Amino acid sequence: MTTTLEIHDLSIGYSKRAPLFKQINARLNGQKVTGLLGPNGIGKSTLLKTLAGLMPPLKGSIQPAVTGKTDNLCAFVPSQPPRAAHFSVRDTVSTGRYRYTNWLGIEDQEGKHMVSEAMELTGISHLADRNSAGLSDGEFQRVAIARALIQDTPLILLDEPTAFLDIANKRAMGLLLRKLAAEENKGILFSTHDLSLAMEHCDLFWIMTPDGVLHQGTPAEMEQNGTLKRLL
Amino acid sequence: MKKLWLLLLLLLLIVADVFLGSVRLPAAEVWSALLSGESSDFVSKIIWNFRVPKMVTALLAGMALSVCGVQMQTLFRNPLADPYVLGISSGAGLGVAFFVMGTSALGTYTPFPWLSDLGTAAFAWIGALAVMLLIVAASKRLKSNMTLLVLGIMIGSAGSALIGLIQYFSDAPALKSYVLWTMGSLGNVTGNRLLIMSGLCLTGLLISVFNIKDLNVLLMGEQYARSLGIKLSWVRNKIFVATTLLAGSVTAFCGPIGFIGIAVPHISRMIFNNANHRIMIPASALTGSCMMILADIISQLPGSQSVLPVNTVAALMGIPVIIYVIFKNRAVEL
């Protein structure tokens, strides 16, 4: 069963008098990789944070539809997550299970197994005992994704996950996001400025254009109807 | 393993603290006073009415200030934060200033002179509590911990300014007793006062243990904490309650003791190389009590007749340690 997010007449921003983006109607699909595209400052991060529940919507509703849970829907991965120094990678990932660990934050057997699995899946098992402050940007981005994965949410939202990565890591990130959608049934929404990466790995596009419209469709559709050209 | 080593060091220091003091006592007599009670009245009085309570006070104060310091550094993700960063010491100071100097500044008489020791503690505690309530009230409206930090510093400055005003109008003896309070002392906490302080500090330590899980997440940023469904204002309030019980109580009974609260977390991070609060909280409690008892031993100047203010000793002893930590390690990084 997949969880889908129905977004109806949503306004986002910091002030009711001057919303950043208005009347967003969209559907976020589970098990699909959706790329969020648009020029700087149009409100991609704000939209992601609003969907993740980190900012209140100014207007409108965000409802889980079709099936599934009503809370703990989205995990959020910022573009440069703050790191805790002298904190091992394993312990960092484990904090993602906040809702499920005991009062001291200690994992049971099942939890430990889930942490190991998430590290395996994101390819950071060999870093488990390293100090997370000593990792490269690419490595820590994977730690943050493992931490999001383990929150057991149907959807994962990522703000420019590839912004600070080199070419090889960008490609690896795209493949990882696709793997999460296909194998772990996660719905993925990530913002990016890398069009070729998005074309290669996304099932769907959300494109925010300066005229205040959020266009949805497959990459092929977007190319055909000329919406992609408007980004250039 | 390292904790065991620290525990042994602590036991050693505890014993040394009871055996050494400004009055030289033969070791055999101290033993018999401690174990069998068969010693002269004089020795047994010094041991049981003075040295043992002072040692327990140092133990508690060291633990309380260090555990409090860890929580402040984590909450504000700032290596310079200490137990007093929210203005608790100036709150307590203001309370004491009212009590000690208020009467002379206003030209009236102290209403309850026989209460003066306990009165000092009570007023200090009320001052600290008032500051905490102010911060909790503001915490609901302030989203960011950094804004809260600025507010804390402002409250601290306002308190200091008011204290300055009271000092300006008060007479010399009252001023002196206030200044003596600010220098800190572990020696005035005996009997019922020690019981009250122990109760408050142990409650604070217990709450701190229950904060461990949230502190670990807070170390990774407020946004991440909120994305996990944590209610920030609730977590902050739990931390503030622990802070007031710990730092507020120590300040009330011993005066504002600086340095320990900011330095010990860094020293524990250097020793244990692990910022997980499951390690950091007990480690800081251990390291902190070692430091405080050592400071107490030094302040007695064993063998000599004079005694130094414990605040001065703690600072002079610890500042070189901190500078060493900064240069040798990058342990201050959070």
XYZ file of C-alpha atoms in Angstrom:
566
model
C 0.000 0.000 0.000
C 1.334 3.403 -0.798
C 0.753 6.695 0.876
C 0.033 9.657 -1.292
C -0.007 13.267 -0.215
C -2.856 15.418 -1.560
C -1.969 19.088 -1.589
C -4.918 21.395 -1.968
C -4.857 25.181 -2.446
C -1.631 25.470 -0.452
C 0.038 28.828 0.205
C 3.570 28.824 1.568
C 5.921 31.457 2.954
C 6.732 33.407 6.064
C 4.027 36.056 6.030
C 0.321 35.769 5.273
C 0.344 39.156 3.591
C 3.073 38.163 1.148
C 3.044 34.410 0.508
C 5.983 33.092 -1.465
C 3.907 30.770 -3.640
C 0.119 30.425 -3.779
C -2.584 27.976 -4.804
C -0.454 24.878 -5.020
C -2.528 21.872 -6.028
C -0.525 18.706 -6.405
C -0.259 15.076 -5.540
C 2.910 13.538 -4.187
C 3.125 9.888 -5.134
C 4.571 7.137 -3.017
C 7.117 4.759 -4.573
C 8.066 7.386 -7.145
C 11.019 9.735 -7.443
C 9.815 13.284 -7.993
C 12.219 16.082 -8.879
C 11.368 19.619 -7.745
C 12.747 22.194 -10.155
C 12.598 25.943 -10.305
C 14.734 29.093 -10.148
C 16.478 30.245 -6.957
C 14.229 31.912 -4.417
C 10.949 30.675 -5.853
C 10.165 28.657 -2.717
C 11.414 25.120 -3.278
C 12.930 24.813 0.189
C 9.912 26.493 1.761
C 7.605 24.046 0.008
C 9.672 21.073 1.193
C 9.760 22.378 4.769
C 6.025 23.041 4.747
C 5.283 19.540 3.487
C 7.648 18.123 6.121
C 5.713 19.955 8.827
C 8.643 22.177 9.798
C 6.720 25.311 8.779
C 2.990 25.903 9.086
C 1.099 26.263 5.785
C -0.295 29.784 5.333
C -3.428 28.405 3.727
C -4.765 25.192 2.276
C -4.305 21.594 3.281
C -1.833 18.736 3.045
C -3.672 15.455 3.462
C -2.496 11.885 3.256
C -4.718 10.170 0.727
C -5.515 6.713 -0.534
C -4.197 4.675 2.398
C -1.924 4.521 5.311
C -0.840 6.633 8.199
C -1.920 10.092 9.240
C 1.160 11.164 11.187
C 4.903 10.656 10.817
C 4.513 10.946 7.048
C 7.646 12.750 5.916
C 11.311 12.594 6.811
C 13.331 15.667 5.826
C 16.976 15.878 4.735
C 18.359 19.444 4.486
C 21.097 20.224 1.985
C 23.839 20.550 4.590
C 22.633 18.836 7.761
C 24.449 20.020 10.914
C 26.810 17.378 12.260
C 27.565 16.485 15.847
C 31.303 16.149 16.446
C 32.605 13.141 18.387
C 29.421 11.306 17.531
C 29.753 7.964 15.760
C 27.979 7.354 12.466
C 26.055 4.439 13.968
C 24.770 6.569 16.874
C 23.894 9.381 14.465
C 21.796 7.070 12.301
C 20.195 5.546 15.372
C 18.735 8.921 16.482
C 16.362 8.584 13.509
C 14.510 5.942 15.486
C 13.622 8.487 18.182
C 9.988 7.456 18.211
C 10.799 3.798 18.734
C 13.773 3.682 21.109
C 13.429 3.515 24.905
C 13.696 6.497 27.297
C 17.493 6.471 27.109
C 17.487 6.179 23.321
C 18.822 2.614 23.383
C 17.897 0.255 20.551
C 16.446 -3.207 21.035
C 17.696 -6.099 18.875
C 15.274 -5.308 16.068
C 16.283 -1.655 16.131
C 19.984 -2.491 15.930
C 19.246 -4.698 12.966
C 17.308 -1.885 11.249
C 20.163 0.563 11.812
C 22.642 -1.884 10.261
C 20.314 -2.475 7.329
C 19.883 1.225 6.663
C 23.651 1.716 6.732
C 24.092 -1.240 4.391
C 21.518 0.136 1.968
C 23.062 3.612 1.878
C 26.567 2.187 1.600
C 28.010 3.556 4.858
C 28.495 0.334 6.835
C 32.268 0.700 6.668
C 31.982 4.128 8.344
C 29.875 2.921 11.307
C 32.392 3.738 14.028
C 33.831 6.888 12.472
C 33.339 10.363 13.961
C 30.583 11.869 11.839
C 32.274 15.289 11.802
C 35.215 13.756 9.941
C 33.224 12.528 6.949
C 33.162 14.100 3.507
C 30.015 15.919 2.321
C 29.046 12.951 0.157
C 29.509 10.479 2.984
C 27.557 12.567 5.483
C 24.729 13.117 3.005
C 24.362 9.317 2.988
C 24.347 9.257 6.793
C 21.535 11.825 6.751
C 19.596 9.701 4.263
C 20.095 6.560 6.358
C 18.802 8.540 9.338
C 15.745 9.621 7.327
C 15.162 6.105 6.014
C 15.015 4.696 9.513
C 12.334 7.153 10.598
C 9.967 4.732 8.899
C 8.034 7.395 7.015
C 6.394 6.624 3.678
C 7.852 9.809 2.160
C 11.349 11.314 2.216
C 11.874 14.962 1.241
C 15.368 16.160 0.372
C 16.514 19.749 -0.130
C 19.186 19.835 -2.849
C 20.812 16.556 -1.844
C 23.399 16.840 -4.607
C 24.345 20.513 -4.240
C 27.704 19.893 -2.568
C 28.630 16.640 -4.260
C 31.123 15.830 -7.007
C 30.061 14.230 -10.294
C 30.504 10.613 -9.182
C 28.670 11.198 -5.891
C 25.832 12.993 -7.696
C 25.272 10.001 -9.875
C 25.488 7.633 -6.906
C 22.942 9.781 -5.049
C 20.513 9.590 -7.974
C 20.841 5.812 -8.068
C 20.367 5.600 -4.290
C 17.163 7.659 -4.404
C 15.790 5.412 -7.125
C 16.718 2.340 -5.150
C 14.863 3.696 -2.088
C 11.736 4.245 -4.171
C 11.892 0.859 -5.873
C 13.074 -1.401 -3.060
C 11.921 0.373 0.100
C 8.628 1.732 -1.290
C 9.546 5.273 -0.318
C 8.059 8.259 -2.067
C 10.936 10.636 -2.802
C 10.700 14.369 -3.449
C 13.945 16.249 -3.914
C 14.816 19.710 -5.160
C 17.720 20.156 -7.528
C 19.253 22.491 -10.077
C 20.905 19.649 -11.961
C 18.625 19.098 -14.948
C 20.496 16.181 -16.487
C 20.548 14.328 -13.178
C 16.834 14.963 -12.754
C 16.069 13.819 -16.321
C 17.969 10.621 -15.701
C 16.548 9.595 -12.320
C 13.107 11.143 -11.824
C 9.770 9.500 -12.580
C 7.961 12.804 -12.226
C 8.736 16.499 -12.225
C 7.288 19.325 -10.218
C 8.338 22.569 -11.869
C 7.720 25.905 -10.161
C 7.664 28.719 -12.704
C 7.879 32.468 -11.983
C 4.275 33.018 -13.103
C 3.223 31.250 -9.884
C 2.240 27.868 -11.287
C 3.426 24.454 -10.177
C 3.499 22.167 -13.219
C 3.388 18.418 -12.795
C 4.169 15.660 -15.227
C 6.695 13.152 -16.440
C 10.049 14.481 -17.670
C 9.022 13.627 -21.245
C 5.753 15.546 -20.966
C 7.531 18.544 -19.497
C 10.005 18.550 -22.325
C 7.248 18.288 -24.931
C 5.052 21.058 -23.619
C 7.983 23.404 -23.251
C 7.895 23.854 -19.460
C 11.482 22.658 -19.149
C 12.655 25.333 -21.592
C 11.311 27.999 -19.256
C 13.917 27.017 -16.674
C 16.753 27.919 -19.024
C 37.574 1.397 31.485
C 38.233 5.126 31.533
C 35.244 5.590 33.809
C 36.695 3.087 36.245
C 39.970 4.970 36.226
C 38.155 8.240 36.926
C 36.137 6.604 39.691
C 39.350 5.474 41.392
C 40.770 8.979 41.081
C 37.590 10.371 42.624
C 37.810 7.959 45.578
C 41.438 8.951 46.104
C 40.544 12.642 46.052
C 37.620 12.107 48.431
C 39.925 10.447 50.952
C 42.576 13.126 50.495
C 40.000 15.862 50.966
C 38.933 14.448 54.322
C 42.500 13.849 55.519
C 43.984 17.180 54.426
C 42.930 20.586 55.660
C 44.120 23.815 57.172
C 44.217 22.150 60.593
C 46.801 19.386 60.585
C 45.404 16.172 62.054
C 47.266 12.865 62.473
C 46.071 10.325 59.942
C 45.470 7.695 62.623
C 43.103 10.016 64.489
C 41.172 10.809 61.289
C 40.807 7.077 60.651
C 39.449 6.366 64.079
C 37.087 9.357 63.898
C 35.765 8.082 60.569
C 35.512 4.392 61.375
C 35.070 3.822 65.081
C 34.191 7.218 66.442
C 36.823 6.690 69.155
C 38.709 9.941 68.926
C 38.855 13.258 70.676
C 35.824 15.483 70.418
C 37.911 18.074 68.658
C 39.006 15.794 65.822
C 35.616 14.200 65.385
C 33.963 17.633 65.230
C 36.355 18.831 62.539
C 35.826 15.671 60.521
C 32.071 15.237 60.832
C 30.890 18.839 61.119
C 33.284 20.393 58.709
C 35.392 18.252 56.385
C 32.910 15.551 55.412
C 30.030 17.969 54.664
C 32.447 20.140 52.700
C 33.638 17.137 50.701
C 30.045 16.106 49.947
C 29.225 19.681 48.940
C 32.221 19.766 46.581
C 31.192 16.415 45.104
C 27.639 17.586 44.473
C 28.617 21.032 43.214
C 31.147 19.581 40.773
C 28.625 17.108 39.391
C 25.801 19.611 39.222
C 27.732 22.395 37.466
C 29.340 20.044 34.939
C 26.147 18.193 34.026
C 24.454 21.562 33.698
C 27.271 22.872 31.505
C 26.983 19.912 29.120
C 23.280 20.567 28.654
C 23.751 24.282 27.992
C 26.545 23.635 25.465
C 24.375 21.126 23.642
C 21.171 23.157 23.733
C 22.907 26.193 22.271
C 25.374 24.176 20.201
C 27.959 26.556 21.576
C 31.248 25.536 23.198
C 31.289 28.760 25.247
C 27.972 28.139 26.975
C 28.116 27.490 30.725
C 25.511 26.897 33.442
C 25.150 30.647 33.879
C 24.610 31.525 30.230
C 20.879 32.053 30.772
C 21.492 34.577 33.521
C 20.963 32.253 36.477
C 23.977 33.565 38.366
C 22.917 37.184 38.025
C 19.398 36.196 39.054
C 20.802 34.502 42.126
C 23.219 37.389 42.658
C 20.396 39.888 42.496
C 18.451 37.907 45.089
C 21.442 37.842 47.403
C 22.202 41.513 46.757
C 18.641 42.386 47.827
C 18.980 40.288 50.926
C 22.488 41.275 51.991
C 22.701 44.879 50.852
C 19.078 45.835 50.333
C 18.609 46.671 53.989
C 21.597 48.960 54.134
C 20.891 50.476 50.743
C 17.311 51.246 51.762
C 18.368 52.338 55.247
C 16.352 49.758 57.193
C 17.253 46.849 59.444
C 17.509 43.196 58.464
C 14.217 41.717 59.628
C 15.530 38.230 60.400
C 19.253 38.403 61.165
C 19.157 34.891 62.681
C 18.066 33.577 59.335
C 20.831 35.212 57.420
C 22.634 32.082 56.133
C 19.555 30.258 54.995
C 18.075 33.570 53.868
C 20.986 34.112 51.502
C 20.406 30.693 49.946
C 16.659 31.197 49.732
C 16.957 34.609 48.071
C 19.588 33.305 45.657
C 17.333 30.429 44.738
C 14.316 32.700 44.269
C 16.406 34.952 42.020
C 17.545 32.004 39.907
C 13.998 30.662 39.705
C 12.640 34.058 38.636
C 15.150 34.216 35.781
C 14.230 30.682 34.745
C 10.500 31.450 34.713
C 11.178 34.522 32.588
C 13.162 32.400 30.109
C 10.499 29.670 30.009
C 7.813 32.262 29.326
C 9.876 33.743 26.510
C 10.793 30.301 25.183
C 7.250 29.720 23.949
C 7.467 32.746 21.677
C 11.044 32.353 20.530
C 11.555 29.745 17.861
C 15.332 29.730 17.741
C 17.683 28.709 20.526
C 20.115 31.423 19.431
C 17.561 34.157 20.103
C 17.060 32.617 23.518
C 20.809 32.758 24.134
C 20.828 36.481 23.397
C 17.862 36.950 25.739
C 19.702 35.059 28.481
C 22.759 37.263 28.088
C 20.544 40.383 28.196
C 18.837 39.197 31.388
C 22.273 38.543 32.848
C 23.447 42.047 32.008
C 20.289 43.607 33.405
C 20.807 41.672 36.646
C 24.416 42.812 36.888
C 23.379 46.406 36.300
C 20.809 46.252 39.105
C 23.356 44.622 41.399
C 25.755 47.474 40.604
C 23.085 49.965 41.564
C 22.444 48.257 44.911
C 26.182 48.054 45.561
C 26.555 51.770 44.912
C 24.042 52.643 47.623
C 25.000 50.055 50.213
C 27.422 50.447 53.136
C 30.856 48.857 53.400
C 30.136 45.828 55.677
C 27.145 44.760 53.598
C 29.156 45.243 50.419
C 31.916 43.076 51.807
C 29.594 40.239 52.712
C 28.131 40.362 49.225
C 31.574 40.276 47.612
C 32.494 37.325 49.839
C 29.412 35.482 48.588
C 30.498 36.040 44.975
C 33.859 34.421 45.723
C 32.194 31.119 46.471
C 32.555 28.862 49.467
C 31.940 25.180 50.019
C 32.264 25.402 53.794
C 28.900 26.852 54.790
C 26.769 23.919 53.757
C 26.147 21.619 56.721
C 23.249 19.821 58.383
C 19.845 20.708 57.007
C 21.291 22.958 54.348
C 23.339 20.067 52.974
C 20.232 17.913 52.998
C 18.238 20.514 51.037
C 21.050 21.060 48.549
C 21.500 17.292 48.045
C 17.797 16.823 47.411
C 17.655 19.622 44.847
C 20.842 18.547 43.071
C 19.929 14.860 42.921
C 16.513 15.732 41.470
C 18.267 17.889 38.873
C 20.685 15.077 38.028
C 17.798 12.628 37.648
C 15.982 14.965 35.245
C 19.241 15.369 33.315
C 19.449 11.611 32.835
C 15.947 11.712 31.380
C 17.125 14.501 29.033
C 19.845 12.321 27.473
C 17.790 11.083 24.531
C 16.618 14.576 23.564
C 20.061 16.110 24.051
C 21.545 13.665 21.543
C 19.063 14.802 18.906
C 19.456 18.497 19.777
C 23.179 18.172 19.082
C 22.224 17.547 15.443
C 20.237 20.744 15.117
C 16.794 22.081 15.956
C 15.386 21.384 12.513
C 16.250 17.712 12.711
C 14.784 17.537 16.210
C 11.516 19.014 14.988
C 11.435 16.722 11.963
C 11.500 13.786 14.394
C 8.359 15.125 16.013
C 10.084 16.519 19.110
C 8.329 19.458 20.789
C 11.209 21.899 21.174
C 9.632 24.100 23.835
C 8.871 21.086 26.039
C 12.433 19.769 25.708
C 13.869 23.214 26.422
C 11.727 23.556 29.533
C 12.894 20.181 30.834
C 16.471 21.339 30.362
C 15.770 24.675 32.106
C 14.216 22.940 35.104
C 17.292 20.729 35.415
C 19.525 23.802 35.047
C 17.780 25.719 37.802
C 17.801 22.753 40.151
C 21.505 22.152 39.486
C 23.179 25.508 38.907
C 20.592 27.482 40.862
C 20.982 25.335 43.965
C 24.774 25.250 43.850
C 24.846 29.021 43.416
C 22.376 29.495 46.237
C 24.427 27.524 48.755
C 28.006 27.980 47.528
C 27.945 31.212 45.532
C 28.563 31.493 41.802
C 31.343 29.011 41.051
C 32.704 29.736 37.611
C 34.918 27.780 35.264
C 33.911 24.209 36.265
C 30.677 24.302 34.269
C 32.304 25.460 31.048
C 35.570 23.513 31.270
C 34.584 20.079 32.493
C 32.444 19.172 29.451
C 35.443 19.894 27.221
C 37.749 17.845 29.409
C 35.309 14.912 29.373
C 34.964 15.171 25.611
C 38.754 15.035 25.350
C 39.057 12.030 27.667
C 36.176 10.004 26.246
C 36.172 11.248 22.662
C 32.447 10.572 22.480
C 29.768 13.265 22.514
C 26.899 10.813 23.002
C 25.191 12.057 26.156
C 24.854 8.522 27.453
C 28.624 8.829 27.922
C 28.923 12.593 28.399
C 26.489 13.005 31.312
C 28.042 10.401 33.647
C 31.539 11.272 32.430
C 31.060 14.966 33.173
C 29.577 14.196 36.573
C 32.668 12.169 37.421
C 35.194 14.606 35.973
C 33.392 17.546 37.544
C 33.387 16.115 41.037
C 37.098 15.265 40.708
C 37.892 18.839 39.655
C 35.799 20.418 42.380
C 37.248 18.262 45.159
C 40.765 18.932 43.885
C 39.990 22.656 43.914
C 38.765 22.295 47.475
C 41.931 20.494 48.585
C 44.095 23.183 47.025
C 42.023 26.011 48.468
C 42.651 24.653 51.984
C 46.387 25.076 51.401
C 47.094 21.903 53.421
C 49.555 22.560 56.200
C 49.087 26.316 56.248
C 46.655 28.342 58.327
C 44.974 30.300 55.559
C 42.223 29.382 53.103
C 41.701 30.694 49.574
C 38.289 31.393 47.972
C 37.350 28.277 46.017
C 36.235 30.289 42.977
C 39.732 31.700 42.500
C 41.323 28.287 42.855
C 38.924 26.649 40.405
C 39.673 29.300 37.812
C 43.453 29.375 38.284
C 43.633 25.599 38.300
C 41.392 25.052 35.343
C 42.189 27.807 32.880
C 45.583 26.276 31.975
C 43.812 22.956 31.441
C 41.347 24.538 29.061
C 44.036 26.379 27.123
C 45.921 23.092 26.823
C 42.768 21.379 25.559
C 42.191 24.097 22.979
C 45.705 23.950 21.599
C 46.301 20.235 21.849
C 42.934 18.986 20.696
C 40.071 20.211 18.697
C 37.866 18.995 21.500
C 35.971 22.283 21.775
C 34.286 21.537 18.478
C 30.687 20.534 19.065
